[in-house]
mmCIF file of C-alpha atoms in Angstrom:
data_model
loop_
_atom_site.group_PDB
_atom_site.id
_atom_site.type_symbol
_atom_site.label_atom_id
_atom_site.label_comp_id
_atom_site.label_asym_id
_atom_site.label_seq_id
_atom_site.Cartn_x
_atom_site.Cartn_y
_atom_site.Cartn_z
ATOM 1 C CA MET A 103 0.000 0.000 0.000
ATOM 2 C CA LEU A 104 1.193 3.509 -0.787
ATOM 3 C CA GLN A 105 2.385 5.580 2.142
ATOM 4 C CA LEU A 106 2.651 9.361 2.387
ATOM 5 C CA VAL A 107 5.482 10.328 4.732
ATOM 6 C CA LEU A 108 5.614 13.825 6.231
ATOM 7 C CA PHE A 109 9.165 14.860 7.113
ATOM 8 C CA GLN A 110 9.118 17.096 10.203
ATOM 9 C CA PRO A 111 6.074 19.140 9.139
ATOM 10 C CA ASP A 112 5.855 22.663 10.508
ATOM 11 C CA ILE A 113 2.339 23.809 9.602
ATOM 12 C CA PRO A 114 -0.392 21.869 11.428
ATOM 13 C CA GLN A 115 -3.124 22.765 8.940
ATOM 14 C CA ASN A 116 -1.117 21.311 6.029
ATOM 15 C CA ALA A 117 -0.251 18.165 7.985
ATOM 16 C CA GLY A 118 -3.886 17.671 8.995
ATOM 17 C CA THR A 119 -5.038 18.175 5.414
ATOM 18 C CA MET A 120 -2.552 15.607 4.076
ATOM 19 C CA LEU A 121 -3.498 13.065 6.734
ATOM 20 C CA ARG A 122 -7.179 13.596 5.951
ATOM 21 C CA LEU A 123 -6.323 12.956 2.284
ATOM 22 C CA CYS A 124 -4.652 9.675 3.280
ATOM 23 C CA ALA A 125 -7.656 8.602 5.354
ATOM 24 C CA CYS A 126 -10.110 9.352 2.541
ATOM 25 C CA LEU A 127 -8.049 7.616 -0.155
ATOM 26 C CA ASP A 128 -6.994 4.644 2.002
ATOM 27 C CA ILE A 129 -3.295 5.513 1.903
ATOM 28 C CA GLU A 130 -0.958 4.765 4.806
ATOM 29 C CA ALA A 131 0.631 7.772 6.492
ATOM 30 C CA GLY A 132 3.896 8.323 8.311
ATOM 31 C CA LEU A 133 5.171 11.287 10.280
ATOM 32 C CA ILE A 134 8.873 11.771 10.964
ATOM 33 C CA GLU A 135 9.477 13.723 14.156
ATOM 34 C CA PRO A 136 10.101 16.274 15.363
ATOM 35 C CA ALA A 137 7.096 18.145 14.039
ATOM 36 C CA GLY A 138 7.009 21.907 14.403
ATOM 37 C CA PHE A 139 3.843 21.616 16.498
ATOM 38 C CA PRO A 140 2.362 19.188 19.026
ATOM 39 C CA VAL A 141 0.246 16.527 17.341
ATOM 40 C CA SER A 142 -2.556 17.507 19.689
ATOM 41 C CA ASP A 143 -2.478 21.067 18.228
ATOM 42 C CA ARG A 144 -6.028 22.289 17.600
ATOM 43 C CA HIS A 145 -5.210 23.460 14.033
ATOM 44 C CA PHE A 146 -3.855 20.008 13.229
ATOM 45 C CA ARG A 147 -6.922 18.280 14.681
ATOM 46 C CA ARG A 148 -9.300 20.734 12.990
ATOM 47 C CA ALA A 149 -7.743 20.224 9.529
ATOM 48 C CA GLY A 150 -7.751 16.443 9.970
ATOM 49 C CA MET A 151 -11.194 16.461 11.587
ATOM 50 C CA ASP A 152 -12.480 13.091 12.768
ATOM 51 C CA TYR A 153 -10.708 11.401 9.839
ATOM 52 C CA LEU A 154 -7.501 11.147 11.885
ATOM 53 C CA ASP A 155 -9.162 8.483 14.029
ATOM 54 C CA THR A 156 -9.577 6.220 10.964
ATOM 55 C CA LEU A 157 -6.036 6.660 9.692
ATOM 56 C CA GLY A 158 -3.174 4.188 9.754
ATOM 57 C CA LEU A 159 -0.482 6.596 10.990
ATOM 58 C CA THR A 160 3.045 5.500 11.848
ATOM 59 C CA HIS A 161 5.221 7.853 13.904
ATOM 60 C CA TYR A 162 8.985 7.727 13.369
ATOM 61 C CA ALA A 163 11.146 9.295 16.093
ATOM 62 C CA SER A 164 13.692 10.457 13.512
ATOM 63 C CA PHE A 165 14.799 9.985 9.921
ATOM 64 C CA ALA A 166 17.316 7.425 11.187
ATOM 65 C CA ALA A 167 14.447 5.419 12.727
ATOM 66 C CA PHE A 168 12.537 5.655 9.447
ATOM 67 C CA GLN A 169 15.588 4.408 7.527
ATOM 68 C CA ALA A 170 16.131 1.582 10.019
ATOM 69 C CA MET A 171 12.538 0.466 9.435
ATOM 70 C CA ARG A 172 13.053 0.555 5.649
ATOM 71 C CA SER A 173 16.306 -1.393 5.775
ATOM 72 C CA GLY A 174 14.907 -3.874 8.295
ATOM 73 C CA VAL A 175 12.278 -5.103 5.849
ATOM 74 C CA THR A 176 12.981 -8.744 4.990
ATOM 75 C CA GLU A 177 11.653 -8.520 1.453
ATOM 76 C CA ARG A 178 12.632 -5.823 -1.004
ATOM 77 C CA PRO A 179 12.820 -2.454 0.825
ATOM 78 C CA ARG A 180 10.095 -0.029 -0.141
ATOM 79 C CA ARG A 181 11.182 2.782 -2.458
ATOM 80 C CA LEU A 182 11.511 6.253 -0.998
ATOM 81 C CA VAL A 183 10.086 8.736 -3.505
ATOM 82 C CA LEU A 184 10.874 12.321 -2.509
ATOM 83 C CA LEU A 185 8.776 15.238 -3.780
ATOM 84 C CA THR A 186 11.082 18.219 -4.206
ATOM 85 C CA THR A 187 11.443 21.349 -6.296
ATOM 86 C CA LEU A 188 14.976 20.043 -6.975
ATOM 87 C CA GLY A 189 13.668 16.797 -8.492
ATOM 88 C CA GLU A 190 15.056 15.681 -11.809
ATOM 89 C CA THR A 191 11.967 13.701 -12.893
ATOM 90 C CA ASP A 192 8.479 15.053 -13.494
ATOM 91 C CA TYR A 193 5.977 13.052 -11.446
ATOM 92 C CA LEU A 194 3.911 12.431 -14.603
ATOM 93 C CA ASP A 195 6.882 10.606 -16.161
ATOM 94 C CA PHE A 196 7.481 8.322 -13.162
ATOM 95 C CA ASP A 197 6.313 4.704 -12.847
ATOM 96 C CA PHE A 198 4.883 4.337 -9.342
ATOM 97 C CA ALA A 199 4.786 1.021 -7.490
ATOM 98 C CA PRO A 200 1.906 0.113 -5.147
ATOM 99 C CA ASP A 201 4.186 0.092 -2.079
ATOM 100 C CA ASP A 202 6.098 3.335 -2.706
ATOM 101 C CA MET A 203 6.711 5.662 0.229
ATOM 102 C CA VAL A 204 6.090 9.185 -1.056
ATOM 103 C CA MET A 205 7.768 11.825 1.125
ATOM 104 C CA VAL A 206 7.146 15.557 1.433
ATOM 105 C CA GLY A 207 9.497 17.876 3.299
ATOM 106 C CA ARG A 208 9.056 20.708 5.745
ATOM 107 C CA GLU A 209 7.174 23.663 4.334
ATOM 108 C CA SER A 210 9.916 26.027 5.534
ATOM 109 C CA ALA A 211 13.041 24.108 4.492
ATOM 110 C CA GLY A 212 12.277 20.921 2.550
ATOM 111 C CA VAL A 213 14.561 18.066 3.607
ATOM 112 C CA PRO A 214 18.290 17.962 4.369
ATOM 113 C CA ASP A 215 20.875 16.634 1.903
ATOM 114 C CA THR A 216 21.027 13.293 3.738
ATOM 115 C CA VAL A 217 17.352 12.674 2.927
ATOM 116 C CA HIS A 218 17.892 13.689 -0.705
ATOM 117 C CA ALA A 219 20.767 11.226 -0.901
ATOM 118 C CA ALA A 220 18.678 8.412 0.628
ATOM 119 C CA ALA A 221 15.783 8.843 -1.822
ATOM 120 C CA ASP A 222 15.388 6.275 -4.577
ATOM 121 C CA ALA A 223 13.701 8.909 -6.766
ATOM 122 C CA ARG A 224 13.315 12.683 -6.594
ATOM 123 C CA LEU A 225 10.192 14.002 -8.314
ATOM 124 C CA ARG A 226 9.011 17.489 -9.132
ATOM 125 C CA VAL A 227 5.783 19.052 -10.321
ATOM 126 C CA ALA A 228 6.499 21.143 -13.418
ATOM 127 C CA MET A 229 5.539 24.778 -12.859
ATOM 128 C CA ARG A 230 5.586 28.001 -14.790
ATOM 129 C CA PRO A 231 9.051 29.627 -14.804
ATOM 130 C CA GLY A 232 9.622 32.038 -11.919
ATOM 131 C CA MET A 233 7.293 30.232 -9.511
ATOM 132 C CA ARG A 234 8.969 28.809 -6.364
ATOM 133 C CA SER A 235 6.676 26.034 -5.198
ATOM 134 C CA LEU A 236 3.145 24.795 -4.670
ATOM 135 C CA ASN A 237 1.577 24.251 -1.276
ATOM 136 C CA VAL A 238 2.861 20.933 0.087
ATOM 137 C CA ALA A 239 -0.665 19.529 0.565
ATOM 138 C CA VAL A 240 -1.606 20.417 -3.023
ATOM 139 C CA THR A 241 1.570 18.760 -4.300
ATOM 140 C CA ALA A 242 0.934 15.643 -2.234
ATOM 141 C CA ALA A 243 -2.642 15.397 -3.572
ATOM 142 C CA MET A 244 -1.522 15.769 -7.193
ATOM 143 C CA VAL A 245 1.219 13.171 -6.921
ATOM 144 C CA LEU A 246 -0.794 10.669 -4.882
ATOM 145 C CA GLY A 247 -3.627 10.983 -7.396
ATOM 146 C CA GLU A 248 -1.252 9.994 -10.185
ATOM 147 C CA ALA A 249 0.254 7.188 -8.101
ATOM 148 C CA LEU A 250 -3.238 5.807 -7.410
ATOM 149 C CA ARG A 251 -4.214 6.116 -11.077
ATOM 150 C CA GLN A 252 -1.198 4.043 -12.035
ATOM 151 C CA THR A 253 -1.404 1.464 -9.264
ATOM 152 C CA ARG A 254 -5.099 1.046 -8.473
ATOM 153 C CA GLY A 255 -7.008 2.407 -11.421
ATOM 154 C CA ARG A 256 -10.097 4.433 -10.713
ATOM 155 C CA LEU A 257 -11.367 4.961 -7.166
ATOM 156 C CA VAL A 258 -14.665 3.254 -6.478
#
């Protein structure tokens, strides 16, 4: 099953929105700590609404813990697919696998070089020249929609 992984999110409303997306589309979710807000934050809970109670959410204490989980898998490790403005591949040109782990970075700083280096693929959303970036929740929704189209077909 696809998993959306939030790397140290700093805006609770965006994190809640992405986790609500995962709950509605039956996508696993992961959150790499530390977050820039307490997970009990009212903005986080409001954006996620009651959907957060139906979500399969895995907390990782750090990126090292996340990597240890990935490398500890007995079968083939799941691919880490990083969404980044520095990506060399457009997400529309990428072949998603049903068990990919799609990661978004912090809204304020993305991810550090060590995370970039650990990614199996680095994807971008093509934008008009001069534009910096899309909202992280919008990007996640676009990319997960394409990943689902490729791996599951139409939603029922």
